[in-house]
Coordinates of N, CA and C in Angstrom, one line a residue:
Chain A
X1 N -38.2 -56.2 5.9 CA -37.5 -55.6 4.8 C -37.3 -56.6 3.7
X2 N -37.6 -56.6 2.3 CA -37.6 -57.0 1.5 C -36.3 -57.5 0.9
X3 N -35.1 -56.4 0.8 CA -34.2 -56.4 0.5 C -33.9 -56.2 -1.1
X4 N -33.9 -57.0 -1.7 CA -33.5 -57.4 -3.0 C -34.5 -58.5 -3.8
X5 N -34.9 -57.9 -4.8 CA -36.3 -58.9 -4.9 C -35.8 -58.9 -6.8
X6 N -36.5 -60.3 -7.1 CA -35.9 -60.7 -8.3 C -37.3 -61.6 -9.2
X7 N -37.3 -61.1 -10.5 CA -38.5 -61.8 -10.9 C -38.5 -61.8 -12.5
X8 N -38.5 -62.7 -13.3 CA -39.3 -63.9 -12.7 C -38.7 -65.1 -11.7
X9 N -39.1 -65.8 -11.4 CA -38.3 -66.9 -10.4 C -38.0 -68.2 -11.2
X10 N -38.5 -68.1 -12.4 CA -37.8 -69.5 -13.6 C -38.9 -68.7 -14.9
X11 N -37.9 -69.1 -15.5 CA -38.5 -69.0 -17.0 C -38.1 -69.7 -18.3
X12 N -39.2 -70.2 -19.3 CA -38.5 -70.8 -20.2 C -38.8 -70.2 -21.4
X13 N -37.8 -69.9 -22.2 CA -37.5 -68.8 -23.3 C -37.5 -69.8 -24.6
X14 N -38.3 -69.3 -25.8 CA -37.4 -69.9 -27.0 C -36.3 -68.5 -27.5
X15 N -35.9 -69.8 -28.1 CA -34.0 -69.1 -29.0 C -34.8 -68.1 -29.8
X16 N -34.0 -66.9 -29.5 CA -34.3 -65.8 -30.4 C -34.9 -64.9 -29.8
X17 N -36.1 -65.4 -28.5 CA -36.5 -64.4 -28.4 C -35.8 -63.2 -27.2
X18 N -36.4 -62.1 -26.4 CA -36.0 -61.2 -26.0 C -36.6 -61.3 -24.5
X19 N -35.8 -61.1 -23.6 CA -36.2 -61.3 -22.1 C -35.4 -60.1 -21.3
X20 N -36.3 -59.8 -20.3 CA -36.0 -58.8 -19.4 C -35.7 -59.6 -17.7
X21 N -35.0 -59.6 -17.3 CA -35.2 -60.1 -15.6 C -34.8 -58.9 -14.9
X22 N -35.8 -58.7 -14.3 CA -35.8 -58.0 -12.8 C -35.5 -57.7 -11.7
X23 N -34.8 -56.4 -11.3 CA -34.1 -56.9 -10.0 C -34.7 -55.5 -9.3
X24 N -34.8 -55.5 -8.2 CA -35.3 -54.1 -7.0 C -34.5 -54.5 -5.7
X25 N -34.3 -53.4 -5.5 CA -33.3 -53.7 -4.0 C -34.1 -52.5 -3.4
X26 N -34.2 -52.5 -1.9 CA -34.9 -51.4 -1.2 C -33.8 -50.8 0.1
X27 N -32.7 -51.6 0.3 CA -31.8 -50.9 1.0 C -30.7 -49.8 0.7
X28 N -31.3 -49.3 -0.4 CA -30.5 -47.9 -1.3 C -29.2 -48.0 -1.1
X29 N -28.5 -48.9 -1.4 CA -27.5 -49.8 -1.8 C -27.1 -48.6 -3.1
X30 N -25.9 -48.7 -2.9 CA -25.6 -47.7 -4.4 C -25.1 -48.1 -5.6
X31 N -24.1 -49.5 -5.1 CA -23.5 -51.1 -6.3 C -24.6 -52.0 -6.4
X32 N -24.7 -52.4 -7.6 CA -25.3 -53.2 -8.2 C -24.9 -54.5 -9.5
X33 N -25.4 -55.7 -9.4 CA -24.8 -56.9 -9.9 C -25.6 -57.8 -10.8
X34 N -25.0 -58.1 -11.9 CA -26.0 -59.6 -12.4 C -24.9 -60.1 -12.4
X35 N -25.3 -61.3 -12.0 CA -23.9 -62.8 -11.9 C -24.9 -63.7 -12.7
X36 N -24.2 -64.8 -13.4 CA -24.5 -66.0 -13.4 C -24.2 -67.5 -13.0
X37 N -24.8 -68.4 -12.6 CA -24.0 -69.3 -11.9 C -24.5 -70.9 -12.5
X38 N -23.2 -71.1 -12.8 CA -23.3 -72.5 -13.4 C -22.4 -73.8 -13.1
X39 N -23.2 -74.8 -12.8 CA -22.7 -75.9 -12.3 C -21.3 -76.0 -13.1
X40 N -19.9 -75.9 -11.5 CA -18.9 -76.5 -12.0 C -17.9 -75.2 -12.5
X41 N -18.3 -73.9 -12.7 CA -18.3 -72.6 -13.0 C -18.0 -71.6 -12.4
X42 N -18.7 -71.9 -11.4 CA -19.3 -71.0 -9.9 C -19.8 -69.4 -10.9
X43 N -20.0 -68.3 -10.0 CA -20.7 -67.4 -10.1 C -20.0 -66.6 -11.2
X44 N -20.3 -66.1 -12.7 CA -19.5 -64.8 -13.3 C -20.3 -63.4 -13.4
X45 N -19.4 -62.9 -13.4 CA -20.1 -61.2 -13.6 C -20.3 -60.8 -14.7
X46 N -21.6 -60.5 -15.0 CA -21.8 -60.2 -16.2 C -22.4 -58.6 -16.3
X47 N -22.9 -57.9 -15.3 CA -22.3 -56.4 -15.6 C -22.6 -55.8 -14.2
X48 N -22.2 -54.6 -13.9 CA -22.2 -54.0 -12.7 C -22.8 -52.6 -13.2
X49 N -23.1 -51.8 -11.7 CA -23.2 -50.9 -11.6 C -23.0 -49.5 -10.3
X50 N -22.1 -48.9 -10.2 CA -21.5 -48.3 -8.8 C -22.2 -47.5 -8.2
X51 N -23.3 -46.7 -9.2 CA -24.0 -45.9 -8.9 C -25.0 -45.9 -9.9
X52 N -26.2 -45.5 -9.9 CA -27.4 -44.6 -10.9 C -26.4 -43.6 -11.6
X53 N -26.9 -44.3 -13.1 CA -26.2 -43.5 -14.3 C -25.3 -44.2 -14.7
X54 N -24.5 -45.3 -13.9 CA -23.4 -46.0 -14.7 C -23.4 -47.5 -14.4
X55 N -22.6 -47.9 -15.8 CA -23.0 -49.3 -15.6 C -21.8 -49.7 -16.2
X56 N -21.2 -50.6 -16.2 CA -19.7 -51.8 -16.4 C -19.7 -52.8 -17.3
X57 N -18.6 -53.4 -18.3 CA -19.2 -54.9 -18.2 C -18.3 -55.5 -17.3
X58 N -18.5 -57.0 -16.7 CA -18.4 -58.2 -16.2 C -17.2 -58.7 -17.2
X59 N -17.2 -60.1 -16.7 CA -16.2 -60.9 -17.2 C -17.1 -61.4 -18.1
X60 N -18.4 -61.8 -18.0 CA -19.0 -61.9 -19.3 C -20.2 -61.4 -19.8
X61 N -20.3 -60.0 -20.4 CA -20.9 -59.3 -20.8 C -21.6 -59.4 -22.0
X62 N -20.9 -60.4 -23.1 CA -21.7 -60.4 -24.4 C -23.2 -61.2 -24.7
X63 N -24.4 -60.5 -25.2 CA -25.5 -61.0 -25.4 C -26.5 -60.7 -24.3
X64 N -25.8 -59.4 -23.4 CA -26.9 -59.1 -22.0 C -26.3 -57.5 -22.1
X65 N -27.7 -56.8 -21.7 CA -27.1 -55.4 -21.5 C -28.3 -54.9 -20.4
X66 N -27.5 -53.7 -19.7 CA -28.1 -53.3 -18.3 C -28.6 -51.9 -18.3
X67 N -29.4 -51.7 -17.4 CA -29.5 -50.0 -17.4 C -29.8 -49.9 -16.2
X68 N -29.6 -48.8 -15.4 CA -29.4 -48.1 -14.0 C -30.3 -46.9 -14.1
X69 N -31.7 -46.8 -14.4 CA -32.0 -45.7 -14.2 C -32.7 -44.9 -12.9
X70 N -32.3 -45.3 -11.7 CA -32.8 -44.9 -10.6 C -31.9 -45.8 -9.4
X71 N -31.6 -45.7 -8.2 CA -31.2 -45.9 -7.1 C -31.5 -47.8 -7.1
X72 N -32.5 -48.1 -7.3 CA -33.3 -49.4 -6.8 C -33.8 -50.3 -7.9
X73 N -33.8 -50.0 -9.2 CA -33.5 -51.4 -10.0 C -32.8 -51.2 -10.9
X74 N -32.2 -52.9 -11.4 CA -31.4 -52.8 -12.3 C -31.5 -53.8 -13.1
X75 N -32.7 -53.4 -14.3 CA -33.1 -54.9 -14.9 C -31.6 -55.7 -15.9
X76 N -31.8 -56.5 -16.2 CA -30.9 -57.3 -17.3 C -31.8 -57.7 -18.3
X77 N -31.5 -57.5 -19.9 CA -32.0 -57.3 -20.9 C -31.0 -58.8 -21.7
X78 N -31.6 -59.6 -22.3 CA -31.2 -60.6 -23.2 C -31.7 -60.3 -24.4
X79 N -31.3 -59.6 -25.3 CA -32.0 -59.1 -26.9 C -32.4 -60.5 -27.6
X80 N -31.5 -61.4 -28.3 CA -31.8 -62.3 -28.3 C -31.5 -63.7 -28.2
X81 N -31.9 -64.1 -27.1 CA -31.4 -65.5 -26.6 C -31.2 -66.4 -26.7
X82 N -29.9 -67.1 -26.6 CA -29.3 -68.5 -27.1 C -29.5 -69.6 -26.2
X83 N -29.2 -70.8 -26.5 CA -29.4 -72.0 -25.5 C -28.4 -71.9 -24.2
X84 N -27.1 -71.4 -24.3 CA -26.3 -71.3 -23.9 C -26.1 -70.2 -22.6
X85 N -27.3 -69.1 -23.0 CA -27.9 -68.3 -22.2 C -28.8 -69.1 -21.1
X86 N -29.0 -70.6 -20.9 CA -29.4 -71.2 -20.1 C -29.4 -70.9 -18.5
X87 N -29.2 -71.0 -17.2 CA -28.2 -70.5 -16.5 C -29.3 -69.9 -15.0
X88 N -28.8 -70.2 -13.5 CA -29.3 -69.6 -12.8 C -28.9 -67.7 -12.7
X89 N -29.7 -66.8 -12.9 CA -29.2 -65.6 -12.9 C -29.3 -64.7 -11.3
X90 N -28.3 -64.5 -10.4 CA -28.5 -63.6 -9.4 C -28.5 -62.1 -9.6
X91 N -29.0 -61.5 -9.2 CA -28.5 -60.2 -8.6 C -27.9 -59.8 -7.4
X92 N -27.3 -58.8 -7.3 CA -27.2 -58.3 -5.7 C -26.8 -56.9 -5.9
X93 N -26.5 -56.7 -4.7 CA -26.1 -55.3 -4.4 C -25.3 -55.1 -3.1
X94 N -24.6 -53.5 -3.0 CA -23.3 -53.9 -2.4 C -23.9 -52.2 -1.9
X95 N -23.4 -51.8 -0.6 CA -23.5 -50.5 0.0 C -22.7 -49.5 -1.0
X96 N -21.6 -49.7 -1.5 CA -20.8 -49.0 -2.3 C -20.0 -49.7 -3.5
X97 N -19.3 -49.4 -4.3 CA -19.0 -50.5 -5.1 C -17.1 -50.5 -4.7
X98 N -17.2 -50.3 -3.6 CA -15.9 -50.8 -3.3 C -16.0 -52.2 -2.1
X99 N -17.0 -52.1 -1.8 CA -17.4 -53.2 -0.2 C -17.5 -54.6 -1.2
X100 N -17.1 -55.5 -0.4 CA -17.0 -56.9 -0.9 C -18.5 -57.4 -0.2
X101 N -18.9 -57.1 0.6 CA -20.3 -57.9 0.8 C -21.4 -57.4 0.1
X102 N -21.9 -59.1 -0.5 CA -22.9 -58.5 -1.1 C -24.3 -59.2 -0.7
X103 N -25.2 -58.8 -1.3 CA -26.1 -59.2 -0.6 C -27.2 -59.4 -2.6
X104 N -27.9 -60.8 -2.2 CA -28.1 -61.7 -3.6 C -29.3 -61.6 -3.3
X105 N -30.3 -61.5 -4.4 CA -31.6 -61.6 -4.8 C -31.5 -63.4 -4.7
X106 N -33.0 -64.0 -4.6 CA -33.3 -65.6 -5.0 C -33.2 -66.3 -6.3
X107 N -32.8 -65.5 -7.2 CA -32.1 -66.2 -8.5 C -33.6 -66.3 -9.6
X108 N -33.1 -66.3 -10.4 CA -33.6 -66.2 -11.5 C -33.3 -67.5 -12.5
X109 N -33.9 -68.8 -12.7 CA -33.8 -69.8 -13.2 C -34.0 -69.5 -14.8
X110 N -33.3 -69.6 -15.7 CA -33.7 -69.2 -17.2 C -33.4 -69.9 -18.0
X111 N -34.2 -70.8 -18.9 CA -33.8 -71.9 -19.8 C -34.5 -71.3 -21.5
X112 N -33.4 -71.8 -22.1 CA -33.2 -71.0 -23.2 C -33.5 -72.6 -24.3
X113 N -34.6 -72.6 -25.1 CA -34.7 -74.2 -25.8 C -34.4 -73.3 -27.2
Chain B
X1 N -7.0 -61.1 -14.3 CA -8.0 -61.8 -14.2 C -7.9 -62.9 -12.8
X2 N -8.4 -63.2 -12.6 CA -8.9 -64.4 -11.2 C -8.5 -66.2 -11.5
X3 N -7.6 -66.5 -11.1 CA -8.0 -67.9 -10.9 C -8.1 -68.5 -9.7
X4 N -9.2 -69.2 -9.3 CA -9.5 -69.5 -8.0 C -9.8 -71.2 -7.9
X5 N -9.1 -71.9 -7.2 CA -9.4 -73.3 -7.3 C -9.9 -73.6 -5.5
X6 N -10.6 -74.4 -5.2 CA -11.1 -75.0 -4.0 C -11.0 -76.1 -4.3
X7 N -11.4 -77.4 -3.6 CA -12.1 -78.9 -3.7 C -13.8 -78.7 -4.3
X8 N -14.0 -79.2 -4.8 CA -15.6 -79.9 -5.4 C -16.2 -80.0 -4.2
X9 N -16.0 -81.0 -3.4 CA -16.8 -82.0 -1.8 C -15.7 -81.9 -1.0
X10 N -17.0 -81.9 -0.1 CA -15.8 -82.5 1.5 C -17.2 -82.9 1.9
X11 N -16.6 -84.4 2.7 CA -17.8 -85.1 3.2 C -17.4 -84.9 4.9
X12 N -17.9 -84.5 5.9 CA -17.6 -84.5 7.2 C -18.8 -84.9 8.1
X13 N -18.3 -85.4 9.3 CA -19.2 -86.3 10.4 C -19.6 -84.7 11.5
X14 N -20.9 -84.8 11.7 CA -21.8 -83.8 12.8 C -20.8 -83.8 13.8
X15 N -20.4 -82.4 14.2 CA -19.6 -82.5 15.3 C -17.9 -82.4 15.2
X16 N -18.3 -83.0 14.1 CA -16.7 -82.7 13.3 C -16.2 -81.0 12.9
X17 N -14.7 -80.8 12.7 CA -14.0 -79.9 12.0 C -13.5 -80.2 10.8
X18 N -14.2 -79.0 9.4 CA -13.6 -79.3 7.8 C -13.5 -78.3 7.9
X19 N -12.2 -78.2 7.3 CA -11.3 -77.3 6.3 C -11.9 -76.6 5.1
X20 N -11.4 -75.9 4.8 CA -11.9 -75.7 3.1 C -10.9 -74.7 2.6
X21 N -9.8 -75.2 1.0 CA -9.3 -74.5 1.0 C -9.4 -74.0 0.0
X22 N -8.6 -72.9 -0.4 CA -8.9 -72.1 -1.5 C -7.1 -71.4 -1.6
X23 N -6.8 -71.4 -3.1 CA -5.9 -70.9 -3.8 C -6.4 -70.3 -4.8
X24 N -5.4 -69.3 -5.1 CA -5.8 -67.9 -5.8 C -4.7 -67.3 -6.8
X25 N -4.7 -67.2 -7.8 CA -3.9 -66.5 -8.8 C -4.3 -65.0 -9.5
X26 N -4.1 -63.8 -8.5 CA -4.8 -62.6 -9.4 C -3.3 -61.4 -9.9
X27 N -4.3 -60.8 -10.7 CA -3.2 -59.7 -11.1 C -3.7 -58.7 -10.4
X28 N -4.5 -58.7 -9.3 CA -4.6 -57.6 -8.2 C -5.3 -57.9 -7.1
X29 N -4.8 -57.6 -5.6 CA -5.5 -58.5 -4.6 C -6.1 -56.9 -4.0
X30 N -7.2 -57.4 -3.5 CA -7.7 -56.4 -2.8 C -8.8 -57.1 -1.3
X31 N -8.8 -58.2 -1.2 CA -9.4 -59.1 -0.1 C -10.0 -60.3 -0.6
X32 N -10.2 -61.4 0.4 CA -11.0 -62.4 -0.1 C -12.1 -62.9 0.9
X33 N -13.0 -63.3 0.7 CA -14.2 -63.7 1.1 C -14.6 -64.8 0.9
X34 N -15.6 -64.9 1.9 CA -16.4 -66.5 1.7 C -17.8 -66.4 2.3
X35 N -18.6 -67.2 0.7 CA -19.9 -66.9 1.0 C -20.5 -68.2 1.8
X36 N -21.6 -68.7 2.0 CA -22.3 -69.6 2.1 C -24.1 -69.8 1.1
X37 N -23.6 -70.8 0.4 CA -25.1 -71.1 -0.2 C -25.5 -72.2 -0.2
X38 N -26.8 -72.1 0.4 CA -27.7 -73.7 0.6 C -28.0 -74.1 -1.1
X39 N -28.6 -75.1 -1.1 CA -28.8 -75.6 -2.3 C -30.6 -74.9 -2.6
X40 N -30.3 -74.1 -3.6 CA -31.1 -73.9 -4.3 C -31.5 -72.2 -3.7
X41 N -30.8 -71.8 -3.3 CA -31.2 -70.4 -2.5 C -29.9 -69.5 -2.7
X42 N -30.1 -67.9 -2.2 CA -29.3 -67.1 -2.6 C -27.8 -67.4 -1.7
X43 N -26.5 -66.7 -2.6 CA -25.3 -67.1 -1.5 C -25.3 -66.2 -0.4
X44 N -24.9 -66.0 0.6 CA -24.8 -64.9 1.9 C -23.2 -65.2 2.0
X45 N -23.3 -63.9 2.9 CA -21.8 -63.5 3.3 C -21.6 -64.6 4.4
X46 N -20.0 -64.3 4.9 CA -19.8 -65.2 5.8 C -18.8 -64.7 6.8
X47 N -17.4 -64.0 5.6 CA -16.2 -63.6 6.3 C -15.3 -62.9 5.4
X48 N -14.5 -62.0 5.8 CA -13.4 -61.3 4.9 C -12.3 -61.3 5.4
X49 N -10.8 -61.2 4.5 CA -9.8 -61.5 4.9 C -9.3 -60.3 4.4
X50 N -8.8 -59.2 4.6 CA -7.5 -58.0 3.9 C -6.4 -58.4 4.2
X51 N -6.0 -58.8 5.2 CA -4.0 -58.7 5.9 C -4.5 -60.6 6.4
X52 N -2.9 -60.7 6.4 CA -3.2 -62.0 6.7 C -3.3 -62.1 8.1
X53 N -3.8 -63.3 8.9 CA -3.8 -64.2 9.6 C -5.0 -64.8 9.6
X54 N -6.0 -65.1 10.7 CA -7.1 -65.5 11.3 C -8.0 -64.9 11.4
X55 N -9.3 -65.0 11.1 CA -10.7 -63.8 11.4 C -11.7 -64.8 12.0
X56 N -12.2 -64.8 13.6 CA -12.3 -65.9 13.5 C -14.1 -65.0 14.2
X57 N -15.3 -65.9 13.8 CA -16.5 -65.2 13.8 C -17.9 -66.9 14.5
X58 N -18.0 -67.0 15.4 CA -18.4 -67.9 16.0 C -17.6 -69.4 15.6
X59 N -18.6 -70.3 15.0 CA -18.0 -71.6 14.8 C -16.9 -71.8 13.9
X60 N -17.0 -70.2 12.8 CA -16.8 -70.1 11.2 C -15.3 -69.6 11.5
X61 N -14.6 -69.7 10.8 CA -13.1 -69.1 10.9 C -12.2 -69.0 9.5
X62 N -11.6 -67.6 9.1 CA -11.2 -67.8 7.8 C -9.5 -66.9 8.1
X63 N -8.7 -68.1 7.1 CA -7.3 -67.8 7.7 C -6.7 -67.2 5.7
X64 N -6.2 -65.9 5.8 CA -5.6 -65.5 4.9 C -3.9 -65.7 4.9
X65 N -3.5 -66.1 3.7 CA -1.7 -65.7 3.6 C -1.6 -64.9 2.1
X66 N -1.3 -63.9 2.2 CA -1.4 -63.6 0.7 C -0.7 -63.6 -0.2
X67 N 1.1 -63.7 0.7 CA 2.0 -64.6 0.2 C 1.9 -65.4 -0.4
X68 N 1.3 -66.3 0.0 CA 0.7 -67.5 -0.7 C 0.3 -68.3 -1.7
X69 N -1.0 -66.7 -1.7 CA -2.1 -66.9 -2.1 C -2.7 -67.8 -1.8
X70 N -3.5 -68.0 -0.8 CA -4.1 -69.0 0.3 C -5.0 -68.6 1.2
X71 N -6.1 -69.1 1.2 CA -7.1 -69.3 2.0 C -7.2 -70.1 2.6
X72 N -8.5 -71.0 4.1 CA -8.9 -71.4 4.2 C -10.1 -71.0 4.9
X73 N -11.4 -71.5 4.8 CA -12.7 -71.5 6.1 C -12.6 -72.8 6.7
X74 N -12.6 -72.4 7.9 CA -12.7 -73.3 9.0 C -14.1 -73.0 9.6
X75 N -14.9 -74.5 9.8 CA -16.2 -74.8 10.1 C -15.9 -75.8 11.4
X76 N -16.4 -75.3 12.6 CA -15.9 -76.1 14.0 C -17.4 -77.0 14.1
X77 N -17.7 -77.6 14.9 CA -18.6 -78.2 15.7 C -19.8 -78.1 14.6
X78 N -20.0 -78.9 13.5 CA -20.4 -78.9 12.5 C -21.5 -79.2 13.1
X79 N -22.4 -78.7 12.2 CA -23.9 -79.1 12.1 C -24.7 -79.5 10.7
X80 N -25.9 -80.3 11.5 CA -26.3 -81.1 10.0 C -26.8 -79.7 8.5
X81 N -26.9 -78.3 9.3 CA -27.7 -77.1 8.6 C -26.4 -76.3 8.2
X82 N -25.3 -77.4 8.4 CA -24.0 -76.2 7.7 C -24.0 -77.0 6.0
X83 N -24.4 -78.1 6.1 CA -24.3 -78.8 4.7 C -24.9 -77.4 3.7
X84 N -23.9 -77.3 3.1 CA -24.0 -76.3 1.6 C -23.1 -76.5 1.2
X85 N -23.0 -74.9 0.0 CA -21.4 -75.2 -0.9 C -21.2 -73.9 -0.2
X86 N -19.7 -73.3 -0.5 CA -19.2 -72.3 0.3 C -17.9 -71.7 -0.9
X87 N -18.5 -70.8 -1.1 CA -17.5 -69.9 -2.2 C -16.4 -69.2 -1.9
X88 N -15.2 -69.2 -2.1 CA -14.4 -68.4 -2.1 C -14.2 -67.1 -3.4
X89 N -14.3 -66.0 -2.5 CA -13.9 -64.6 -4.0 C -13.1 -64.2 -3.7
X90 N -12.2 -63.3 -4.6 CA -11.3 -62.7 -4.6 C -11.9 -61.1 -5.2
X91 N -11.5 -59.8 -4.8 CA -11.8 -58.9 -5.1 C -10.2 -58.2 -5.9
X92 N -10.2 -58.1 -6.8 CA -9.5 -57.5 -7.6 C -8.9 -55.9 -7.6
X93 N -8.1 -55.2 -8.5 CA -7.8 -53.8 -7.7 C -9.2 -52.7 -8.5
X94 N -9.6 -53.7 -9.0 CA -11.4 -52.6 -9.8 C -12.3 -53.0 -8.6
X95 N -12.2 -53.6 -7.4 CA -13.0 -54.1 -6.2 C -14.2 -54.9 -6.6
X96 N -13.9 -55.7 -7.8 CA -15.2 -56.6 -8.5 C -14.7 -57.9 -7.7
X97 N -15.7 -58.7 -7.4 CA -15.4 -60.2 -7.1 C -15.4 -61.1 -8.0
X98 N -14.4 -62.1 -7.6 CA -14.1 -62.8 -8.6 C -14.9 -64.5 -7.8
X99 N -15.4 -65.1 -8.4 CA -16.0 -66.7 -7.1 C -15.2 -67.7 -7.5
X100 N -15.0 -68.8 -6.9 CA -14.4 -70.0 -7.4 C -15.8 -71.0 -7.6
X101 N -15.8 -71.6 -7.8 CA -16.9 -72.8 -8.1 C -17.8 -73.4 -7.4
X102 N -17.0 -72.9 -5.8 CA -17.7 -73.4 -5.0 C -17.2 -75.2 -4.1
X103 N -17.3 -75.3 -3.0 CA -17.0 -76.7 -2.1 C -18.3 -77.3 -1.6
X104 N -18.8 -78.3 -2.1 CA -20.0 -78.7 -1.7 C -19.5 -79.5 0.0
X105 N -19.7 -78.9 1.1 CA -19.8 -79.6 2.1 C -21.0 -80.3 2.0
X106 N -20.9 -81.8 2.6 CA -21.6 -82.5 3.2 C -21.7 -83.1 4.6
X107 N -22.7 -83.0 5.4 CA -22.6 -83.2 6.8 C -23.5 -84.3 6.9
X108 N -22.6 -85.6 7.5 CA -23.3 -86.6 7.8 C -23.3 -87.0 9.5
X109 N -24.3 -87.9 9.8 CA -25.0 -87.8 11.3 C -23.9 -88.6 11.4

């Protein structure tokens, strides 16, 4: 089982431009997550999703937007990216969006020059 | 909103028992957890606390007070493949997690 799959696995962006990262989960998981995690930081939420059709913001939501259009992925969209958007990016996903366990894609390395 | 503090490091000997603690400041508790992440790979689950006391799950052991606001994971008979960092979350009353920074364990021979 694949679980939760995340792509690209690093990337390096110039400022301004627009980036999509990738997330698929295959255990029809119904909650869904982008975190970011940064040294010293630890992990923030930057938007959720409880089910297909709806989506949340995070504790930090500005300069990323999500969409939910099916059970199994839930890309993250950077319109246009700052340096500051640097940052390991996870996903994960949760059986329901009340369960605390989650379960994390391999991350998404994203450097923003 | 969440404020979560742990230790940065804890350096501990193979064989040995570390601590790891965690305090917590929320405007709604709903459980706390603790992940485990190796360096450079995704975090995994580990353990959950709702009510307080003890939850104790092979070597791994996590003690809630929520009085407190208090945590700790307890790591017995350490091994050299427990060396990671180990997150504490707090789940809030919207059931979102909240992480602290993270404790880098280090396991030396």
């Amino acid at each position: 089982t694949a679980g939760i799959t995340q792509a690209p696995t690093s990337q390096i962006l110039a400022a301004g431009r627009s980036m999509t990262l990738r997330c698929t989960q295959d255990m029809r998981h119904n909650a869904m997550y982008w975190y970011r995690q940064d040294l010293g930081l630890g992990l923030r939420l930057i938007h959720y999703s409880n089910t297909a059709g709806t989506t949340g913001k995070g504790e930090v939501p500005d300069g990323y937007s999500v969409s939910r259009a099916n059970t199994d992925d839930f890309p993250l969209t950077l319109a246009s990216a700052v340096p500051s958007q640097t940052s390991v990016y996870f996903c994960a996903s949760s059986l329901t969006g009340d369960t605390g366990e989650l379960f994390f894609g391999e991350g998404s390395r994203l450097t923003v020059l | 909103g969440q404020n979560i503090d742990q230790p940065t490091e804890m350096t501990a000997t193979e064989g040995a028992i570390v601590q790891i603690n965690c305090t917590y400041q929320t405007s709604g508790f709903n459980g706390l957890f603790w992940y485990q992440q190796h360096a450079g790979e995704a975090p995994t689950f580990l353990s959950y606390n709702v009510l307080d006391g003890l939850e104790e799950k092979g070597r791994f052991s996590s003690f809630l007070s929520r009085s407190k606001g208090y945590s700790y994971l307890l790591l017995k008979e350490l091994q050299m493949k427990d060396s990671a960092s180990y997150l504490c979350a707090v789940r809030d009353r919207d059931y979102k997690l909240s992480f602290g920074a993270g404790t880098t364990v280090t396991v030396r021979a």
